[in-house]
mmCIF file of C-alpha atoms and ligand atoms in Angstrom:
data_model
loop_
_atom_site.group_PDB
_atom_site.id
_atom_site.type_symbol
_atom_site.label_atom_id
_atom_site.label_comp_id
_atom_site.label_asym_id
_atom_site.label_seq_id
_atom_site.Cartn_x
_atom_site.Cartn_y
_atom_site.Cartn_z
ATOM 1 C CA UNK A 1 -20.358 -2.744 -33.001
ATOM 2 C CA UNK A 2 -18.147 -1.516 -30.268
ATOM 3 C CA UNK A 3 -14.607 -2.793 -30.617
ATOM 4 C CA UNK A 4 -14.276 -3.825 -26.984
ATOM 5 C CA UNK A 5 -10.557 -4.531 -27.062
ATOM 6 C CA UNK A 6 -9.687 -1.192 -28.573
ATOM 7 C CA UNK A 7 -12.129 0.495 -26.285
ATOM 8 C CA UNK A 8 -10.671 -1.031 -23.147
ATOM 9 C CA UNK A 9 -7.197 -0.160 -24.335
ATOM 10 C CA UNK A 10 -7.940 3.498 -23.950
ATOM 11 C CA UNK A 11 -5.797 4.768 -21.127
ATOM 12 C CA UNK A 12 -8.373 7.368 -20.179
ATOM 13 C CA UNK A 13 -11.030 4.777 -19.530
ATOM 14 C CA UNK A 14 -8.579 2.423 -17.945
ATOM 15 C CA UNK A 15 -7.520 5.043 -15.464
ATOM 16 C CA UNK A 16 -11.085 5.806 -14.518
ATOM 17 C CA UNK A 17 -11.688 2.104 -14.200
ATOM 18 C CA UNK A 18 -15.071 2.429 -15.853
ATOM 19 C CA UNK A 19 -16.039 0.720 -19.043
ATOM 20 C CA UNK A 20 -19.050 -0.009 -21.127
ATOM 21 C CA UNK A 21 -20.235 -3.545 -21.635
ATOM 22 C CA UNK A 22 -22.645 -4.236 -24.450
ATOM 23 C CA UNK A 23 -25.373 -6.249 -22.825
ATOM 24 C CA UNK A 24 -27.625 -6.732 -25.853
ATOM 25 C CA UNK A 25 -25.272 -6.519 -28.750
ATOM 26 C CA UNK A 26 -26.053 -3.676 -31.061
ATOM 27 C CA UNK A 27 -29.113 -2.579 -29.132
ATOM 28 C CA UNK A 28 -28.135 -0.828 -25.934
ATOM 29 C CA UNK A 29 -25.068 -0.133 -23.843
ATOM 30 C CA UNK A 30 -25.129 0.378 -20.092
ATOM 31 C CA UNK A 31 -22.514 1.541 -17.618
ATOM 32 C CA UNK A 32 -21.530 -1.251 -15.268
ATOM 33 C CA UNK A 33 -19.241 -1.383 -12.271
ATOM 34 C CA UNK A 34 -15.788 -2.662 -13.091
ATOM 35 C CA UNK A 35 -15.412 -5.569 -10.693
ATOM 36 C CA UNK A 36 -13.582 -7.428 -9.468
ATOM 37 C CA UNK A 37 -10.495 -5.262 -9.386
ATOM 38 C CA UNK A 38 -7.393 -4.981 -7.217
ATOM 39 C CA UNK A 39 -4.866 -2.148 -7.082
ATOM 40 C CA UNK A 40 -1.716 -1.778 -5.024
ATOM 41 C CA UNK A 41 1.265 0.470 -4.487
ATOM 42 C CA UNK A 42 4.555 0.320 -6.402
ATOM 43 C CA UNK A 43 5.834 -2.034 -9.083
ATOM 44 C CA UNK A 44 6.002 -4.890 -6.608
ATOM 45 C CA UNK A 45 2.224 -4.590 -6.368
ATOM 46 C CA UNK A 46 1.997 -6.485 -9.658
ATOM 47 C CA UNK A 47 3.028 -9.829 -8.141
ATOM 48 C CA UNK A 48 0.887 -9.140 -5.096
ATOM 49 C CA UNK A 49 -2.109 -8.346 -7.313
ATOM 50 C CA UNK A 50 -1.636 -11.669 -9.104
ATOM 51 C CA UNK A 51 -2.070 -13.515 -5.799
ATOM 52 C CA UNK A 52 -5.106 -11.393 -4.936
ATOM 53 C CA UNK A 53 -6.532 -12.079 -8.380
ATOM 54 C CA UNK A 54 -6.459 -15.825 -7.684
ATOM 55 C CA UNK A 55 -9.055 -15.135 -5.000
ATOM 56 C CA UNK A 56 -11.066 -12.445 -6.790
ATOM 57 C CA UNK A 57 -11.352 -14.290 -10.098
ATOM 58 C CA UNK A 58 -12.923 -17.241 -8.284
ATOM 59 C CA UNK A 59 -15.642 -14.998 -6.840
ATOM 60 C CA UNK A 60 -13.683 -14.774 -3.582
ATOM 61 C CA UNK A 61 -13.977 -12.113 -0.936
ATOM 62 C CA UNK A 62 -11.994 -8.865 -1.206
ATOM 63 C CA UNK A 63 -10.784 -9.378 2.354
ATOM 64 C CA UNK A 64 -9.217 -12.746 1.510
ATOM 65 C CA UNK A 65 -7.774 -11.281 -1.673
ATOM 66 C CA UNK A 66 -5.938 -8.418 0.006
ATOM 67 C CA UNK A 67 -4.537 -10.697 2.698
ATOM 68 C CA UNK A 68 -3.264 -13.223 0.151
ATOM 69 C CA UNK A 69 -1.975 -10.432 -2.059
ATOM 70 C CA UNK A 70 0.190 -8.582 0.416
ATOM 71 C CA UNK A 71 1.629 -11.830 1.770
ATOM 72 C CA UNK A 72 3.702 -12.011 -1.439
ATOM 73 C CA UNK A 73 5.980 -9.009 -0.689
ATOM 74 C CA UNK A 74 5.865 -9.876 3.032
ATOM 75 C CA UNK A 75 7.707 -13.129 2.383
ATOM 76 C CA UNK A 76 10.002 -11.833 -0.372
ATOM 77 C CA UNK A 77 13.569 -11.503 0.999
ATOM 78 C CA UNK A 78 14.520 -9.210 -1.891
ATOM 79 C CA UNK A 79 11.912 -6.665 -0.888
ATOM 80 C CA UNK A 80 13.672 -4.518 1.708
ATOM 81 C CA UNK A 81 10.670 -2.487 2.731
ATOM 82 C CA UNK A 82 8.072 -5.104 3.637
ATOM 83 C CA UNK A 83 8.138 -8.150 5.939
ATOM 84 C CA UNK A 84 10.931 -10.734 5.800
ATOM 85 C CA UNK A 85 14.117 -9.074 4.524
ATOM 86 C CA UNK A 86 12.843 -5.617 5.473
ATOM 87 C CA UNK A 87 15.504 -3.186 6.629
ATOM 88 C CA UNK A 88 15.771 -3.009 10.416
ATOM 89 C CA UNK A 89 15.565 -0.105 12.806
ATOM 90 C CA UNK A 90 18.770 1.601 13.945
ATOM 91 C CA UNK A 91 19.271 -1.071 16.620
ATOM 92 C CA UNK A 92 19.034 -3.920 14.121
ATOM 93 C CA UNK A 93 15.449 -5.022 14.883
ATOM 94 C CA UNK A 94 13.089 -5.695 11.980
ATOM 95 C CA UNK A 95 9.811 -4.286 13.297
ATOM 96 C CA UNK A 96 6.692 -4.623 11.190
ATOM 97 C CA UNK A 97 3.481 -2.585 10.941
ATOM 98 C CA UNK A 98 0.310 -3.841 9.235
ATOM 99 C CA UNK A 99 -3.431 -3.370 9.133
ATOM 100 C CA UNK A 100 -6.475 -4.717 7.361
ATOM 101 C CA UNK A 101 -10.059 -3.461 6.976
ATOM 102 C CA UNK A 102 -13.186 -5.043 5.521
ATOM 103 C CA UNK A 103 -16.511 -3.927 4.064
ATOM 104 C CA UNK A 104 -18.179 -3.709 7.473
ATOM 105 C CA UNK A 105 -15.569 -1.386 9.008
ATOM 106 C CA UNK A 106 -14.074 -4.324 10.894
ATOM 107 C CA UNK A 107 -10.376 -3.695 11.223
ATOM 108 C CA UNK A 108 -7.258 -5.094 12.838
ATOM 109 C CA UNK A 109 -3.730 -3.839 13.232
ATOM 110 C CA UNK A 110 -0.321 -4.794 14.563
ATOM 111 C CA UNK A 111 2.400 -2.315 15.315
ATOM 112 C CA UNK A 112 6.090 -2.856 15.899
ATOM 113 C CA UNK A 113 5.722 -6.617 15.583
ATOM 114 C CA UNK A 114 8.951 -8.617 15.434
ATOM 115 C CA UNK A 115 9.800 -12.164 14.236
ATOM 116 C CA UNK A 116 6.602 -12.871 12.274
ATOM 117 C CA UNK A 117 6.759 -13.162 8.475
ATOM 118 C CA UNK A 118 3.087 -12.328 7.883
ATOM 119 C CA UNK A 119 1.997 -9.458 10.111
ATOM 120 C CA UNK A 120 -1.064 -8.957 7.888
ATOM 121 C CA UNK A 121 -2.435 -12.329 8.987
ATOM 122 C CA UNK A 122 -1.859 -11.427 12.625
ATOM 123 C CA UNK A 123 -3.697 -8.136 12.036
ATOM 124 C CA UNK A 124 -6.606 -10.097 10.559
ATOM 125 C CA UNK A 125 -6.694 -12.351 13.612
ATOM 126 C CA UNK A 126 -6.686 -9.314 15.906
ATOM 127 C CA UNK A 127 -9.738 -8.174 13.946
ATOM 128 C CA UNK A 128 -11.502 -11.515 14.049
ATOM 129 C CA UNK A 129 -10.536 -12.996 17.396
ATOM 130 C CA UNK A 130 -10.144 -10.140 19.838
ATOM 131 C CA UNK A 131 -12.340 -7.312 21.090
ATOM 132 C CA UNK A 132 -9.532 -4.916 20.108
ATOM 133 C CA UNK A 133 -8.290 -3.267 16.946
ATOM 134 C CA UNK A 134 -4.584 -2.784 17.661
ATOM 135 C CA UNK A 135 -1.970 -4.972 19.329
ATOM 136 C CA UNK A 136 1.569 -3.655 19.586
ATOM 137 C CA UNK A 137 5.071 -4.911 20.292
ATOM 138 C CA UNK A 138 5.500 -7.846 22.621
ATOM 139 C CA UNK A 139 1.741 -8.207 23.145
ATOM 140 C CA UNK A 140 1.261 -8.600 19.399
ATOM 141 C CA UNK A 141 4.064 -11.164 19.281
ATOM 142 C CA UNK A 142 2.618 -13.187 22.181
ATOM 143 C CA UNK A 143 -0.786 -13.139 20.486
ATOM 144 C CA UNK A 144 0.751 -14.341 17.217
ATOM 145 C CA UNK A 145 2.677 -17.153 18.894
ATOM 146 C CA UNK A 146 -0.415 -18.236 20.864
ATOM 147 C CA UNK A 147 -2.225 -18.518 17.542
ATOM 148 C CA UNK A 148 0.315 -20.768 15.895
ATOM 149 C CA UNK A 149 2.569 -18.291 14.076
ATOM 150 C CA UNK A 150 6.231 -19.288 14.042
ATOM 151 C CA UNK A 151 8.965 -17.083 15.456
ATOM 152 C CA UNK A 152 11.533 -16.438 12.735
ATOM 153 C CA UNK A 153 14.571 -14.266 12.193
ATOM 154 C CA UNK A 154 13.478 -11.620 9.688
ATOM 155 C CA UNK A 155 16.898 -10.004 9.283
ATOM 156 C CA UNK A 156 18.439 -11.472 6.138
ATOM 157 C CA UNK A 157 22.191 -11.414 5.519
ATOM 158 C CA UNK A 158 21.707 -8.735 2.866
ATOM 159 C CA UNK A 159 19.597 -6.497 5.116
ATOM 160 C CA UNK A 160 22.075 -6.942 7.952
ATOM 161 C CA UNK A 161 24.902 -5.899 5.646
ATOM 162 C CA UNK A 162 22.989 -2.790 4.570
ATOM 163 C CA UNK A 163 22.311 -1.941 8.213
ATOM 164 C CA UNK A 164 25.995 -2.334 9.137
ATOM 165 C CA UNK A 165 26.982 -0.070 6.279
ATOM 166 C CA UNK A 166 24.432 2.473 7.433
ATOM 167 C CA UNK A 167 25.868 2.332 10.961
ATOM 168 C CA UNK A 168 29.134 3.798 9.650
ATOM 169 C CA UNK A 169 27.422 7.171 9.230
ATOM 170 C CA UNK A 170 24.139 6.570 11.067
ATOM 171 C CA UNK A 171 22.472 9.315 9.110
ATOM 172 C CA UNK A 172 18.676 9.112 9.009
ATOM 173 C CA UNK A 173 17.871 10.300 5.535
ATOM 174 C CA UNK A 174 14.850 8.836 3.757
ATOM 175 C CA UNK A 175 15.309 8.885 0.016
ATOM 176 C CA UNK A 176 12.451 9.378 -2.369
ATOM 177 C CA UNK A 177 11.258 6.456 -4.517
ATOM 178 C CA UNK A 178 14.142 4.163 -3.850
ATOM 179 C CA UNK A 179 12.012 1.042 -3.819
ATOM 180 C CA UNK A 180 12.945 -0.002 -7.308
ATOM 181 C CA UNK A 181 16.659 0.205 -6.740
ATOM 182 C CA UNK A 182 18.522 -2.976 -6.062
ATOM 183 C CA UNK A 183 20.918 -3.521 -3.254
ATOM 184 C CA UNK A 184 23.867 -3.470 -5.629
ATOM 185 C CA UNK A 185 22.909 -0.009 -6.793
ATOM 186 C CA UNK A 186 25.940 2.113 -5.879
ATOM 187 C CA UNK A 187 23.770 4.880 -4.496
ATOM 188 C CA UNK A 188 22.604 2.549 -1.758
ATOM 189 C CA UNK A 189 25.956 1.800 -0.281
ATOM 190 C CA UNK A 190 27.976 2.167 1.748
ATOM 191 C CA UNK A 191 26.044 3.716 4.560
ATOM 192 C CA UNK A 192 22.911 4.835 2.752
ATOM 193 C CA UNK A 193 20.815 6.393 1.379
ATOM 194 C CA UNK A 194 18.254 3.780 2.282
ATOM 195 C CA UNK A 195 14.834 2.687 1.285
ATOM 196 C CA UNK A 196 11.279 2.539 2.512
ATOM 197 C CA UNK A 197 7.972 1.898 0.697
ATOM 198 C CA UNK A 198 4.922 0.032 1.767
ATOM 199 C CA UNK A 199 2.470 -2.217 0.040
ATOM 200 C CA UNK A 200 -1.036 -0.866 0.329
ATOM 201 C CA UNK A 201 -3.665 -2.907 -1.494
ATOM 202 C CA UNK A 202 -7.331 -2.173 -2.211
ATOM 203 C CA UNK A 203 -9.805 -4.633 -3.728
ATOM 204 C CA UNK A 204 -13.403 -4.658 -4.894
ATOM 205 C CA UNK A 205 -14.897 -8.141 -5.184
ATOM 206 C CA UNK A 206 -17.613 -9.622 -7.332
ATOM 207 C CA UNK A 207 -20.222 -8.845 -4.689
ATOM 208 C CA UNK A 208 -19.253 -5.179 -4.815
ATOM 209 C CA UNK A 209 -17.539 -5.224 -1.432
ATOM 210 C CA UNK A 210 -14.321 -3.360 -0.710
ATOM 211 C CA UNK A 211 -11.414 -4.306 1.569
ATOM 212 C CA UNK A 212 -7.861 -3.105 2.050
ATOM 213 C CA UNK A 213 -4.532 -4.152 3.548
ATOM 214 C CA UNK A 214 -1.341 -2.283 4.264
ATOM 215 C CA UNK A 215 1.965 -3.768 5.459
ATOM 216 C CA UNK A 216 5.527 -2.512 5.836
ATOM 217 C CA UNK A 217 8.794 -2.707 7.688
ATOM 218 C CA UNK A 218 8.512 1.081 7.873
ATOM 219 C CA UNK A 219 11.260 3.623 7.447
ATOM 220 C CA UNK A 220 14.635 1.917 7.404
ATOM 221 C CA UNK A 221 16.872 2.645 10.396
ATOM 222 C CA UNK A 222 14.047 4.382 12.267
ATOM 223 C CA UNK A 223 14.217 4.779 16.029
ATOM 224 C CA UNK A 224 13.346 1.589 17.877
ATOM 225 C CA UNK A 225 9.611 1.638 18.589
ATOM 226 C CA UNK A 226 8.751 4.082 15.805
ATOM 227 C CA UNK A 227 5.389 3.377 14.193
ATOM 228 C CA UNK A 228 4.417 4.939 10.886
ATOM 229 C CA UNK A 229 1.099 5.542 9.166
ATOM 230 C CA UNK A 230 0.762 2.059 7.684
ATOM 231 C CA UNK A 231 -0.891 0.237 10.650
ATOM 232 C CA UNK A 232 -3.017 3.238 11.651
ATOM 233 C CA UNK A 233 -6.601 2.936 10.436
ATOM 234 C CA UNK A 234 -7.474 6.214 8.725
ATOM 235 C CA UNK A 235 -3.840 7.125 8.057
ATOM 236 C CA UNK A 236 -2.258 4.262 6.070
ATOM 237 C CA UNK A 237 -5.567 2.649 5.118
ATOM 238 C CA UNK A 238 -9.261 3.372 5.160
ATOM 239 C CA UNK A 239 -12.261 1.570 3.716
ATOM 240 C CA UNK A 240 -15.845 2.782 3.643
ATOM 241 C CA UNK A 241 -17.953 0.330 1.716
ATOM 242 C CA UNK A 242 -20.473 3.003 0.758
ATOM 243 C CA UNK A 243 -17.881 5.252 -0.835
ATOM 244 C CA UNK A 244 -14.466 3.777 -1.480
ATOM 245 C CA UNK A 245 -11.064 2.970 -0.067
ATOM 246 C CA UNK A 246 -7.602 4.515 0.100
ATOM 247 C CA UNK A 247 -4.070 3.706 1.147
ATOM 248 C CA UNK A 248 -0.770 5.542 1.359
ATOM 249 C CA UNK A 249 2.969 5.169 1.048
ATOM 250 C CA UNK A 250 5.862 7.482 1.799
ATOM 251 C CA UNK A 251 6.895 9.378 4.902
ATOM 252 C CA UNK A 252 4.325 8.165 7.412
ATOM 253 C CA UNK A 253 4.641 11.076 9.822
ATOM 254 C CA UNK A 254 3.231 13.420 7.187
ATOM 255 C CA UNK A 255 0.349 11.063 6.424
ATOM 256 C CA UNK A 256 -0.595 10.667 10.089
ATOM 257 C CA UNK A 257 -0.742 14.455 10.520
ATOM 258 C CA UNK A 258 -3.599 14.722 8.020
ATOM 259 C CA UNK A 259 -5.127 11.256 8.639
ATOM 260 C CA UNK A 260 -4.461 10.822 4.952
ATOM 261 C CA UNK A 261 -6.393 7.767 3.780
ATOM 262 C CA UNK A 262 -9.518 8.803 5.654
ATOM 263 C CA UNK A 263 -9.213 12.251 4.094
ATOM 264 C CA UNK A 264 -9.024 10.726 0.614
ATOM 265 C CA UNK A 265 -12.189 8.683 1.211
ATOM 266 C CA UNK A 266 -13.984 11.731 2.608
ATOM 267 C CA UNK A 267 -12.917 13.704 -0.462
ATOM 268 C CA UNK A 268 -14.518 11.010 -2.622
ATOM 269 C CA UNK A 269 -17.650 11.226 -0.468
ATOM 270 C CA UNK A 270 -17.814 14.900 -1.434
ATOM 271 C CA UNK A 271 -17.847 13.890 -5.056
ATOM 272 C CA UNK A 272 -14.187 14.031 -6.096
ATOM 273 C CA UNK A 273 -12.784 11.362 -8.387
ATOM 274 C CA UNK A 274 -10.209 9.004 -6.828
ATOM 275 C CA UNK A 275 -7.372 10.917 -8.524
ATOM 276 C CA UNK A 276 -8.668 14.326 -7.409
ATOM 277 C CA UNK A 277 -9.357 13.026 -3.894
ATOM 278 C CA UNK A 278 -5.730 11.894 -3.655
ATOM 279 C CA UNK A 279 -4.506 15.190 -5.093
ATOM 280 C CA UNK A 280 -6.436 17.158 -2.486
ATOM 281 C CA UNK A 281 -4.771 15.157 0.297
ATOM 282 C CA UNK A 282 -1.338 15.726 -1.262
ATOM 283 C CA UNK A 283 -2.119 19.428 -1.475
ATOM 284 C CA UNK A 284 -2.857 19.491 2.263
ATOM 285 C CA UNK A 285 0.612 18.094 2.991
ATOM 286 C CA UNK A 286 2.425 20.342 0.531
ATOM 287 C CA UNK A 287 0.699 23.518 1.675
ATOM 288 C CA UNK A 288 1.418 22.836 5.328
ATOM 289 C CA UNK A 289 5.154 23.031 4.700
ATOM 290 C CA UNK A 290 6.087 23.774 1.067
ATOM 291 C CA UNK A 291 9.836 23.795 1.789
ATOM 292 C CA UNK A 292 9.771 20.399 3.473
ATOM 293 C CA UNK A 293 7.553 18.999 0.720
ATOM 294 C CA UNK A 294 10.327 19.561 -1.825
ATOM 295 C CA UNK A 295 12.258 16.663 -0.319
ATOM 296 C CA UNK A 296 9.389 14.503 0.718
ATOM 297 C CA UNK A 297 7.502 11.683 -0.916
ATOM 298 C CA UNK A 298 3.971 10.692 -0.049
ATOM 299 C CA UNK A 299 1.689 8.856 -2.451
ATOM 300 C CA UNK A 300 -2.017 8.107 -2.119
ATOM 301 C CA UNK A 301 -3.959 5.459 -3.993
ATOM 302 C CA UNK A 302 -7.753 5.207 -4.074
ATOM 303 C CA UNK A 303 -10.386 2.780 -5.309
ATOM 304 C CA UNK A 304 -13.972 3.867 -5.444
ATOM 305 C CA UNK A 305 -17.050 1.729 -4.952
ATOM 306 C CA UNK A 306 -17.756 1.852 -8.700
ATOM 307 C CA UNK A 307 -14.360 0.363 -9.559
ATOM 308 C CA UNK A 308 -12.791 3.642 -10.644
ATOM 309 C CA UNK A 309 -9.317 4.281 -9.289
ATOM 310 C CA UNK A 310 -6.603 6.901 -9.184
ATOM 311 C CA UNK A 311 -3.519 8.137 -7.405
ATOM 312 C CA UNK A 312 -1.517 11.239 -6.701
ATOM 313 C CA UNK A 313 1.864 11.835 -5.081
ATOM 314 C CA UNK A 314 4.209 14.660 -4.142
ATOM 315 C CA UNK A 315 7.254 13.677 -6.186
ATOM 316 C CA UNK A 316 7.390 12.002 -9.548
ATOM 317 C CA UNK A 317 8.112 8.277 -9.437
ATOM 318 C CA UNK A 318 5.286 6.715 -7.461
ATOM 319 C CA UNK A 319 3.879 3.772 -9.356
ATOM 320 C CA UNK A 320 0.922 1.492 -8.726
ATOM 321 C CA UNK A 321 -0.269 -1.789 -10.134
ATOM 322 C CA UNK A 322 -3.765 -2.611 -11.356
ATOM 323 C CA UNK A 323 -5.381 -5.959 -12.095
ATOM 324 C CA UNK A 324 -8.927 -6.173 -13.358
ATOM 325 C CA UNK A 325 -11.013 -8.149 -15.800
ATOM 326 C CA UNK A 326 -9.448 -6.226 -18.659
ATOM 327 C CA UNK A 327 -5.983 -5.108 -17.647
ATOM 328 C CA UNK A 328 -2.841 -5.963 -15.749
ATOM 329 C CA UNK A 329 -0.781 -2.844 -15.739
ATOM 330 C CA UNK A 330 1.578 -0.594 -13.845
ATOM 331 C CA UNK A 331 0.677 3.087 -13.865
ATOM 332 C CA UNK A 332 2.808 6.058 -12.978
ATOM 333 C CA UNK A 333 0.988 8.405 -10.639
ATOM 334 C CA UNK A 334 0.691 12.096 -11.384
ATOM 335 C CA UNK A 335 2.709 14.232 -9.019
ATOM 336 C CA UNK A 336 2.629 17.675 -7.435
ATOM 337 C CA UNK A 337 6.178 18.435 -8.517
ATOM 338 C CA UNK A 338 7.275 17.374 -11.976
HETATM 339 N N1 LIG B 401 4.646 4.815 5.074
HETATM 340 C C1 LIG B 401 5.691 3.962 5.562
HETATM 341 C C2 LIG B 401 6.124 4.427 6.924
HETATM 342 O O1 LIG B 401 6.158 5.620 7.166
HETATM 343 C C3 LIG B 401 6.875 3.893 4.682
HETATM 344 C C4 LIG B 401 6.630 3.976 3.201
HETATM 345 O O2 LIG B 401 5.583 3.643 2.719
HETATM 346 O O3 LIG B 401 7.526 4.384 2.478
HETATM 347 O O4 LIG B 401 6.475 3.602 7.722
#
């Protein structure tokens, strides 16, 4: 008899997301879709996945799962790259970008939204209550307030201190993979380097439907009004329920240029595995400007319709979290440069 535990422990199978379930013990095995499953960017994706799992494990909808999931880092003051406590722009404004997409290609997005702890929920309302897909800036804020969201100061004392230290040099210098470093890490102060890093989350529910969410405070100390890839459907997030879904993190300008998440999904449509689809998108960025790529981080994460998943990034250090019926784990993505 198949030792299921041992079998599922195999990292190869885990990373493909596929596993065999013995339906009639000892008689026949058949390949089944691994669902539900949720995956998300970075180590902080683990806590977010746990919230998403609450929904998925009760036969809930992937759309509800990704919204609930990413709300965890959005309201975490210690996470300086998403939502409340996110690092501000160079003028001291915390401006948030978020988007969400469901299994029917419905999507909603907010860009450069201030004062609202959960931009992902505003993005969902844009999707569900308006004839539009994107609301930006003050219009997004007015829409949120009209729908009962509370106006709150998102700049925590710690983020304000980091911003003031940065102002001493005012040097815009994104640093690769700094998400895991704590504020008291000496390399972060005074005056930078500074952090970024987005939560992008992809889920496949029990009904076999995919959804995704992506939310961020964007690049720290960016120009006021700057919008990255994260709230742009096709760049920071894309879901095609026939094929799969993808999301990105890293320097958004480079992802927008190649419409990265859409490219990853299209690569899967052509038959590539999630990991190879992500690698192909990374290759596009690296080959465009190999010199620039040496000091650049972009990571892609993909979840296919069959529950298989994978990632690829430019620089070593991009991690992602997976929660499924048989694992709760953080993986390190393969990278272009070692
Ligand atoms: N992609 C985000 C942005 O460019 C930042 C990140 O994920 O690191 O705003």
